[in-house]
Amino acid sequence: MRIKSCLRSLLPLCLSLAALPSGFGQTQKTAAKTYVLKAARMFDGKSNALVKPGLVIVTDGKIAAVGSAASIPADAEVIDLGDATLLPGLIDAHTHLTGMYSEDYKQRELDTLHKTIAEQAIDTTANAKVTLMAGITTVRDVGSGDFLDVGLRNAIRDHIVPGPRMLVTVHALGATGGHCDSEDGFRAGLFGHESGPLDGVINGPDQARYAVRLDHKYGADMIKVCATGGVLSLTDDVDTPQLTQEELNAIVDEAHALRRKTAAHAHGAEGAKRAIRAGIDSIEHGTFLDDEALDMMKQRGTYLVPTLMAPHGIQEQIDKGTYIPPPILAKAKAAIAAGHQMFQKALAKGVKIGMGTDAGVYPHGRNTEEFHLMVDLGMKPIDALKSGTSADADLLGLADKIGTLETGKLADVVAVPGDPVENIRQVEHVFFVMKEGIIYKNERGPSAK
Ligand SMILES: [Zn+2]
């Protein structure tokens, strides 16, 4: 999905956004309180079976102990969630929290031209809140504009607004006229300049390095590239390669030197292979990946983030008869047909699969429906749960902090009714959300806020 950010050229460069740290608790507002969370079952994020019963002790925003053998501190508040399953806070590795969902394609385009950046920034806070309440405590937010993602990440980190911990990209980097050129589809000259590295649009390895450095300078936790065309862009084919091998090599090399992970939007096989060869950490969507591309990923340990909710959301619009511009509709139909087959091939080959949803292409807050889409295509429920917890934590480079219920990890804990291994759709009913020891939702107890 592209985020239009057409007035970027007016953003004063003197804004002191430089050298901002990531979304991790800079200003701790964590209650020093000790909680004991109890439930009939627990998924620890890595085991092949649920643990019964579930028990997690939380102190100072971290997990102090796990398992029913742990001794319960005298001053602890015990929260017994009953017939439920405790899980690590869920992770969505592909969101666009700063993209407002609208079924009206033209209105969505116009909103980004009409609304002030301030209004757009405030709008995004609703997306953050609904995502957290769905049980998603961390997101990798992959492509924004006007520094909306940096602002939202920091506001969440500083407890100004509730939302998931965010890893942000600043811009998604791509070629002139490609999927990540936010000026494509508009008449030449409309924005007074041709998009360039400051907008995330690059041509040639030198500009590629420069754009990575700019994103890093202005607050990116990771680097996103558009290696092929996309569905929701007007002027490109969905599967064409859009960056050269040299450009991708430069982007990934520079990003990794700066200790930033990389993700490539890629539908077509050729663009994906270039990204994989360059050492990309994940392929996003992967719709038309062939056997060779999947084998390369398997061999190198490259993650696939299949974003099944994106075509699912577009299919819902098609079914409702929503107007979709004809070039986009044709691309969407081709992508929907191919994506499921590719997922099943990747699963059979044992390619690492992360959970990511492309939130914003479908209404924010429905992220956890991705789990059942993966299970419907043959993934074991326990493996689907791993993909949205420990696998994503590994992909994000945060395996030491989140993704499992283990002593010393941040206290990101959610609960769902019943048993999500028996019925994966229980993850769509998260009723308890704790992030870094703070309870944001508890529909079963007096501690609800
Ligand atoms: Zn996307």
Coordinates of C-alpha atoms and ligand atoms in Angstrom, one line a residue:
M1 CA 0.0 0.0 0.0
R2 CA 1.2 3.5 -0.7
I3 CA 0.8 6.4 1.6
K4 CA 0.3 9.7 -0.3
S5 CA 2.3 12.4 1.3
C6 CA 2.3 15.0 -1.3
L7 CA 3.1 18.1 0.6
R8 CA 6.4 16.7 1.9
S9 CA 8.4 19.3 0.1
L10 CA 7.1 21.9 2.5
L11 CA 8.3 20.1 5.6
P12 CA 10.9 22.3 7.2
L13 CA 14.1 20.3 7.3
C14 CA 15.1 22.1 10.5
L15 CA 12.8 20.0 12.6
S16 CA 14.9 18.4 15.2
L17 CA 14.0 14.8 14.4
A18 CA 17.5 13.7 14.2
A19 CA 19.0 10.8 16.2
L20 CA 15.8 9.8 17.7
P21 CA 15.9 6.4 19.5
S22 CA 13.4 3.7 18.8
G23 CA 10.0 3.0 20.3
F24 CA 11.3 1.4 23.4
G25 CA 10.3 2.9 26.8
Q26 CA 12.4 6.0 27.1
T27 CA 10.2 7.5 29.7
Q28 CA 9.1 4.6 31.8
K29 CA 5.6 5.0 33.2
T30 CA 5.5 1.3 34.2
A31 CA 3.7 0.6 37.4
A32 CA 6.1 -0.8 40.0
K33 CA 3.2 -3.1 40.8
T34 CA 3.5 -6.9 40.8
Y35 CA 0.8 -8.9 39.0
V36 CA 0.2 -12.6 38.9
L37 CA -1.7 -13.5 35.7
K38 CA -3.5 -16.8 35.8
A39 CA -5.4 -18.7 33.1
A40 CA -6.3 -22.3 32.3
R41 CA -3.7 -22.4 29.5
M42 CA -0.6 -20.6 28.3
F43 CA 1.3 -20.4 24.9
D44 CA 4.8 -19.5 25.7
G45 CA 5.6 -18.4 22.2
K46 CA 8.0 -21.3 21.3
S47 CA 6.7 -24.6 22.5
N48 CA 4.8 -27.1 20.3
A49 CA 2.0 -27.4 22.9
L50 CA 0.1 -25.2 25.4
V51 CA 1.2 -25.2 29.0
K52 CA -1.5 -26.0 31.6
P53 CA -2.3 -24.1 33.7
G54 CA -0.8 -20.7 32.7
L55 CA 0.9 -18.4 35.2
V56 CA 3.0 -15.3 34.6
I57 CA 4.4 -13.1 37.3
V58 CA 5.0 -9.5 36.2
T59 CA 7.1 -6.9 38.1
D60 CA 8.3 -3.5 37.0
G61 CA 7.1 -4.0 33.4
K62 CA 9.0 -7.3 33.0
I63 CA 8.3 -11.0 33.3
A64 CA 9.7 -12.0 36.7
A65 CA 8.7 -15.7 36.6
V66 CA 6.6 -18.1 34.5
G67 CA 4.9 -21.4 35.3
S68 CA 2.8 -22.8 38.2
A69 CA 5.9 -23.7 40.3
A70 CA 6.8 -20.0 40.7
S71 CA 6.4 -18.6 44.2
I72 CA 3.8 -15.8 44.3
P73 CA 5.0 -12.6 46.0
A74 CA 2.9 -11.4 49.0
D75 CA 2.1 -8.0 47.6
A76 CA 1.0 -9.2 44.1
E77 CA -2.3 -8.5 42.6
V78 CA -3.7 -11.8 41.3
I79 CA -5.7 -11.6 38.1
D80 CA -7.4 -14.9 37.3
L81 CA -8.6 -14.9 33.7
G82 CA -10.3 -18.4 34.0
D83 CA -11.0 -20.4 30.9
A84 CA -8.5 -18.5 28.7
T85 CA -5.1 -18.8 27.2
L86 CA -2.2 -16.4 28.0
L87 CA 0.0 -15.5 25.0
P88 CA 3.0 -13.3 24.4
G89 CA 1.8 -9.9 23.1
L90 CA 1.2 -10.4 19.4
I91 CA 3.4 -8.8 16.7
D92 CA 2.3 -7.6 13.3
A93 CA 5.4 -7.3 11.0
H94 CA 3.6 -5.3 8.3
T95 CA 1.3 -2.4 9.1
H96 CA 0.6 1.1 7.9
L97 CA -0.8 2.7 11.0
T98 CA -0.5 6.1 9.5
G99 CA -2.6 5.1 6.5
M100 CA -6.3 5.8 7.0
Y101 CA -8.5 3.0 5.7
S102 CA -11.3 4.0 3.4
E103 CA -13.3 2.0 0.9
D104 CA -13.6 5.2 -1.2
Y105 CA -10.3 5.1 -3.2
K106 CA -10.7 8.6 -4.5
Q107 CA -11.6 10.1 -1.1
R108 CA -8.5 8.4 0.4
E109 CA -6.3 10.1 -2.1
L110 CA -8.0 13.5 -1.6
D111 CA -7.9 13.3 2.2
T112 CA -4.1 13.3 2.1
L113 CA -4.2 16.4 -0.1
H114 CA -6.8 18.2 1.9
K115 CA -6.1 17.5 5.5
T116 CA -3.3 19.2 7.4
I117 CA -0.4 17.1 8.5
A118 CA -1.5 17.8 12.1
E119 CA -5.0 16.5 11.4
Q120 CA -3.6 13.4 9.7
A121 CA -1.3 12.8 12.7
I122 CA -4.2 12.9 15.1
D123 CA -6.3 10.6 12.9
T124 CA -3.5 8.0 13.1
T125 CA -3.8 7.7 16.9
A126 CA -7.2 6.0 16.4
N127 CA -5.5 3.3 14.3
A128 CA -2.8 2.8 17.0
K129 CA -5.4 2.3 19.7
V130 CA -7.6 -0.2 17.9
T131 CA -4.5 -2.2 16.9
L132 CA -3.3 -2.4 20.5
M133 CA -6.8 -3.4 21.7
A134 CA -6.8 -6.3 19.2
G135 CA -3.8 -7.7 21.1
I136 CA -1.0 -6.4 18.8
T137 CA 1.6 -5.0 21.2
T138 CA 4.4 -4.5 18.6
V139 CA 4.3 -3.5 14.9
R140 CA 6.8 -3.1 12.2
D141 CA 5.3 -0.1 10.3
V142 CA 6.6 -0.3 6.8
G143 CA 6.1 2.9 4.9
S144 CA 4.7 6.3 5.7
G145 CA 5.2 10.0 4.8
D146 CA 5.6 13.4 6.5
F147 CA 7.2 11.6 9.5
L148 CA 3.8 10.6 10.7
D149 CA 5.2 7.2 11.7
V150 CA 8.1 8.8 13.7
G151 CA 5.6 11.1 15.5
L152 CA 3.2 8.3 16.3
R153 CA 5.9 6.0 17.5
N154 CA 7.3 8.6 19.8
A155 CA 3.8 9.6 21.2
I156 CA 3.1 5.9 22.0
R157 CA 6.6 5.5 23.5
D158 CA 6.0 8.5 25.7
H159 CA 2.5 7.4 26.8
I160 CA 0.8 10.3 25.1
V161 CA -1.5 7.9 23.2
P162 CA -2.1 4.2 23.6
G163 CA -0.8 2.0 20.8
P164 CA 1.6 -0.9 20.0
R165 CA 5.4 -0.4 20.2
M166 CA 6.4 0.7 16.7
L167 CA 9.4 0.0 14.6
V168 CA 9.2 2.6 11.7
T169 CA 10.8 3.1 8.3
V170 CA 10.3 6.9 7.7
H171 CA 9.9 6.2 3.9
A172 CA 9.6 3.1 1.9
L173 CA 12.5 3.4 -0.7
G174 CA 11.7 2.9 -4.3
A175 CA 12.4 4.0 -7.9
T176 CA 11.0 6.9 -9.8
G177 CA 7.5 5.9 -11.0
G178 CA 7.5 2.8 -8.9
H179 CA 5.1 1.5 -6.2
C180 CA 6.8 3.7 -3.5
D181 CA 6.9 6.9 -5.5
S182 CA 4.0 8.7 -3.8
E183 CA 3.7 11.2 -6.7
D184 CA 2.9 8.5 -9.3
G185 CA -0.5 8.8 -10.8
F186 CA -0.6 12.6 -10.5
R187 CA 0.2 15.0 -13.4
A188 CA 3.8 16.0 -13.9
G189 CA 4.7 19.2 -12.0
L190 CA 1.7 19.1 -9.6
F191 CA 4.0 19.1 -6.5
G192 CA 6.5 21.6 -7.8
H193 CA 9.4 19.1 -7.9
E194 CA 10.2 15.6 -9.0
S195 CA 10.4 13.2 -6.1
G196 CA 13.9 12.3 -4.9
P197 CA 15.8 10.7 -2.0
L198 CA 14.2 13.1 0.5
D199 CA 10.9 11.5 -0.5
G200 CA 12.4 8.0 -0.5
V201 CA 12.7 7.9 -4.3
I202 CA 16.1 6.8 -5.5
N203 CA 17.9 6.1 -8.8
G204 CA 21.3 4.5 -8.7
P205 CA 23.4 3.0 -5.9
D206 CA 24.7 6.4 -4.6
Q207 CA 21.2 7.8 -4.1
A208 CA 20.2 4.4 -2.6
R209 CA 22.8 4.8 0.1
Y210 CA 21.9 8.5 0.6
A211 CA 18.2 7.6 1.1
V212 CA 19.1 5.0 3.7
R213 CA 21.2 7.5 5.5
L214 CA 18.4 10.1 5.4
D215 CA 15.9 7.6 6.8
H216 CA 18.4 6.6 9.5
K217 CA 19.1 10.3 10.3
Y218 CA 15.4 11.1 10.7
G219 CA 14.4 8.2 12.9
A220 CA 14.1 4.9 11.0
D221 CA 14.3 1.8 13.1
M222 CA 14.5 -0.3 9.9
I223 CA 14.7 0.1 6.1
K224 CA 11.9 -0.8 3.7
V225 CA 12.3 -1.0 -0.1
C226 CA 9.9 -1.6 -2.9
A227 CA 11.7 -4.2 -5.1
T228 CA 8.8 -4.7 -7.5
G229 CA 5.5 -3.1 -8.6
G230 CA 2.5 -3.2 -6.3
V231 CA -1.2 -3.6 -6.4
L232 CA -2.5 -0.3 -5.1
S233 CA -0.4 1.9 -7.5
L234 CA -1.7 3.3 -10.8
T235 CA 1.2 3.4 -13.1
D236 CA 3.2 0.1 -12.7
D237 CA 2.8 -3.6 -13.3
V238 CA 2.5 -5.6 -10.1
D239 CA 5.4 -7.9 -10.7
T240 CA 8.1 -5.9 -12.5
P241 CA 11.4 -5.4 -10.8
Q242 CA 11.8 -1.8 -9.8
L243 CA 15.3 -1.6 -8.3
T244 CA 18.5 -2.9 -9.9
Q245 CA 20.7 -5.5 -8.2
E246 CA 23.3 -2.7 -7.5
E247 CA 20.7 -0.4 -5.9
L248 CA 19.4 -3.2 -3.7
N249 CA 22.9 -4.2 -2.7
A250 CA 23.7 -0.6 -1.7
I251 CA 20.5 -0.3 0.3
V252 CA 20.9 -3.5 2.3
D253 CA 24.6 -3.0 2.8
E254 CA 24.2 0.5 4.1
A255 CA 21.2 -0.5 6.3
H256 CA 23.0 -3.4 7.8
A257 CA 26.1 -1.3 8.5
L258 CA 23.8 1.0 10.4
R259 CA 22.3 -2.0 12.3
R260 CA 19.0 -1.7 10.6
K261 CA 17.0 -4.7 9.4
T262 CA 15.6 -4.6 5.9
A263 CA 12.3 -5.6 4.3
A264 CA 11.4 -5.7 0.6
H265 CA 7.9 -5.3 -0.8
A266 CA 8.1 -7.8 -3.6
H267 CA 5.3 -9.5 -5.6
G268 CA 7.3 -10.6 -8.7
A269 CA 10.0 -13.3 -8.5
E270 CA 12.8 -11.4 -10.3
G271 CA 12.7 -8.3 -8.0
A272 CA 12.4 -10.6 -5.0
K273 CA 15.5 -12.6 -6.1
R274 CA 17.5 -9.4 -6.4
A275 CA 16.5 -8.5 -2.9
I276 CA 17.3 -11.9 -1.5
R277 CA 20.7 -11.9 -3.2
A278 CA 21.3 -8.5 -1.6
G279 CA 20.7 -10.1 1.8
I280 CA 17.3 -8.7 2.6
D281 CA 15.8 -9.9 5.9
S282 CA 12.2 -10.4 4.7
I283 CA 10.2 -10.5 1.5
E284 CA 6.8 -8.9 2.0
H285 CA 3.7 -10.3 0.1
G286 CA 5.8 -12.6 -2.2
T287 CA 2.7 -13.2 -4.4
F288 CA 4.4 -14.5 -7.6
L289 CA 7.5 -16.1 -6.0
D290 CA 8.7 -19.1 -8.0
D291 CA 10.4 -22.3 -6.7
E292 CA 13.9 -20.7 -7.2
A293 CA 13.0 -17.7 -5.1
L294 CA 11.5 -19.8 -2.3
D295 CA 14.5 -22.1 -2.4
M296 CA 16.9 -19.2 -2.1
M297 CA 14.9 -17.9 0.9
K298 CA 14.9 -21.3 2.6
Q299 CA 18.7 -21.6 2.1
R300 CA 19.4 -18.1 3.4
G301 CA 16.8 -18.0 6.2
T302 CA 15.0 -15.0 4.6
Y303 CA 11.6 -14.5 6.1
L304 CA 8.4 -14.4 4.1
V305 CA 5.7 -12.1 5.4
P306 CA 2.7 -13.1 3.3
T307 CA 0.2 -10.4 4.3
L308 CA -2.9 -12.6 3.4
M309 CA -5.2 -10.0 4.9
A310 CA -4.3 -7.5 2.1
P311 CA -5.8 -9.5 -0.8
H312 CA -8.5 -10.7 1.6
G313 CA -9.5 -7.1 2.3
I314 CA -9.5 -6.2 -1.4
Q315 CA -11.6 -9.3 -2.2
E316 CA -14.1 -8.0 0.3
Q317 CA -14.3 -4.7 -1.5
I318 CA -14.7 -6.5 -4.9
D319 CA -17.5 -8.6 -3.4
K320 CA -19.3 -5.5 -2.2
G321 CA -19.0 -3.9 -5.6
T322 CA -16.8 -1.0 -4.3
Y323 CA -15.3 1.1 -7.0
I324 CA -11.7 0.2 -7.6
P325 CA -9.8 1.9 -10.5
P326 CA -9.6 -0.6 -13.4
P327 CA -5.8 -0.9 -13.5
I328 CA -5.7 -1.7 -9.8
L329 CA -8.7 -4.1 -10.0
A330 CA -6.9 -6.1 -12.7
K331 CA -3.7 -6.3 -10.6
A332 CA -5.6 -7.2 -7.5
K333 CA -7.4 -10.1 -9.2
A334 CA -4.1 -11.6 -10.5
A335 CA -2.5 -11.2 -7.1
I336 CA -5.4 -12.8 -5.2
A337 CA -5.3 -15.8 -7.6
A338 CA -1.5 -16.4 -7.1
G339 CA -0.9 -15.6 -3.5
H340 CA -2.5 -18.7 -1.9
Q341 CA -0.6 -21.1 -4.0
M342 CA 2.7 -19.4 -3.3
F343 CA 2.0 -19.5 0.5
Q344 CA 1.4 -23.3 0.4
K345 CA 4.6 -23.8 -1.6
A346 CA 6.5 -21.8 0.9
L347 CA 5.0 -23.7 3.8
A348 CA 5.9 -27.1 2.1
K349 CA 9.5 -26.0 1.6
G350 CA 9.9 -24.8 5.2
V351 CA 10.5 -21.2 4.4
K352 CA 10.5 -19.1 7.6
I353 CA 7.1 -17.3 7.8
G354 CA 6.4 -14.1 9.8
M355 CA 3.0 -12.8 10.6
G356 CA 2.2 -9.5 8.9
T357 CA -1.1 -8.1 7.6
D358 CA -0.7 -4.8 5.6
A359 CA -3.2 -3.2 8.0
G360 CA -4.6 -0.1 6.4
V361 CA -5.4 -2.0 3.2
Y362 CA -8.2 -3.5 5.3
P363 CA -9.7 -1.8 8.4
H364 CA -7.2 -1.4 11.2
G365 CA -7.9 -3.6 14.2
R366 CA -8.7 -6.8 12.2
N367 CA -5.0 -7.9 12.3
T368 CA -5.6 -11.2 14.1
E369 CA -7.7 -12.5 11.2
E370 CA -4.4 -13.2 9.5
F371 CA -3.9 -16.2 11.8
H372 CA -7.0 -18.1 10.5
L373 CA -6.1 -17.3 6.9
M374 CA -2.7 -19.0 7.4
V375 CA -4.3 -21.9 9.1
D376 CA -7.0 -22.3 6.4
L377 CA -4.1 -22.7 3.9
G378 CA -2.5 -25.5 5.9
M379 CA -0.4 -24.0 8.6
K380 CA -0.7 -25.7 12.0
P381 CA -2.4 -23.4 14.5
I382 CA 0.6 -23.6 16.9
D383 CA 3.0 -22.6 14.0
A384 CA 0.7 -19.7 13.1
L385 CA 0.9 -18.5 16.7
K386 CA 4.7 -18.8 16.6
S387 CA 4.8 -16.7 13.5
G388 CA 3.0 -13.8 15.2
T389 CA 5.2 -14.1 18.4
S390 CA 8.6 -15.6 18.5
A391 CA 9.2 -15.7 14.7
D392 CA 8.3 -12.1 14.3
A393 CA 10.4 -11.1 17.3
D394 CA 13.4 -12.8 15.6
L395 CA 12.6 -11.1 12.3
L396 CA 12.5 -7.7 14.1
G397 CA 15.8 -8.4 15.9
L398 CA 14.0 -8.2 19.2
A399 CA 14.1 -11.9 20.3
D400 CA 15.8 -10.9 23.5
K401 CA 13.0 -8.6 24.5
I402 CA 9.6 -9.8 23.2
G403 CA 7.9 -12.7 21.5
T404 CA 7.9 -15.3 24.3
L405 CA 6.7 -15.6 27.9
E406 CA 10.0 -16.0 29.6
T407 CA 11.7 -14.5 32.6
G408 CA 13.4 -11.2 31.8
K409 CA 11.3 -10.4 28.7
L410 CA 9.1 -7.3 28.6
A411 CA 5.7 -8.0 30.1
D412 CA 3.7 -8.0 26.9
V413 CA 0.9 -10.5 27.6
V414 CA -2.5 -11.0 26.0
A415 CA -5.3 -13.4 26.7
V416 CA -7.9 -15.0 24.5
P417 CA -11.0 -17.1 25.5
G418 CA -10.7 -20.8 25.3
D419 CA -8.1 -22.7 23.4
P420 CA -6.6 -21.0 20.2
V421 CA -5.0 -24.3 19.1
E422 CA -8.4 -26.0 18.9
N423 CA -9.9 -22.9 17.3
I424 CA -7.5 -20.4 15.9
R425 CA -10.2 -17.8 15.6
Q426 CA -10.2 -17.3 19.4
V427 CA -7.2 -15.0 18.7
E428 CA -9.8 -12.6 17.2
H429 CA -11.3 -12.2 20.6
V430 CA -8.4 -10.8 22.7
F431 CA -10.0 -9.6 26.0
F432 CA -6.9 -8.8 28.0
V433 CA -3.9 -6.7 26.9
M434 CA -0.8 -5.8 28.9
K435 CA 2.1 -4.0 27.4
E436 CA 5.3 -3.5 29.4
G437 CA 3.4 -4.3 32.6
I438 CA 0.5 -1.8 32.0
I439 CA -3.0 -3.2 31.6
Y440 CA -4.8 -1.5 28.6
K441 CA -7.7 -3.9 28.4
N442 CA -9.3 -6.4 30.8
E443 CA -12.9 -7.4 30.0
R444 CA -12.9 -10.0 32.7
G445 CA -11.8 -8.2 35.9
P446 CA -11.8 -5.2 38.2
S447 CA -8.5 -4.1 36.9
A448 CA -10.0 -2.9 33.6
K449 CA -9.2 0.7 32.6
Ligands
ZN1 ZN 2.2 -2.6 2.8

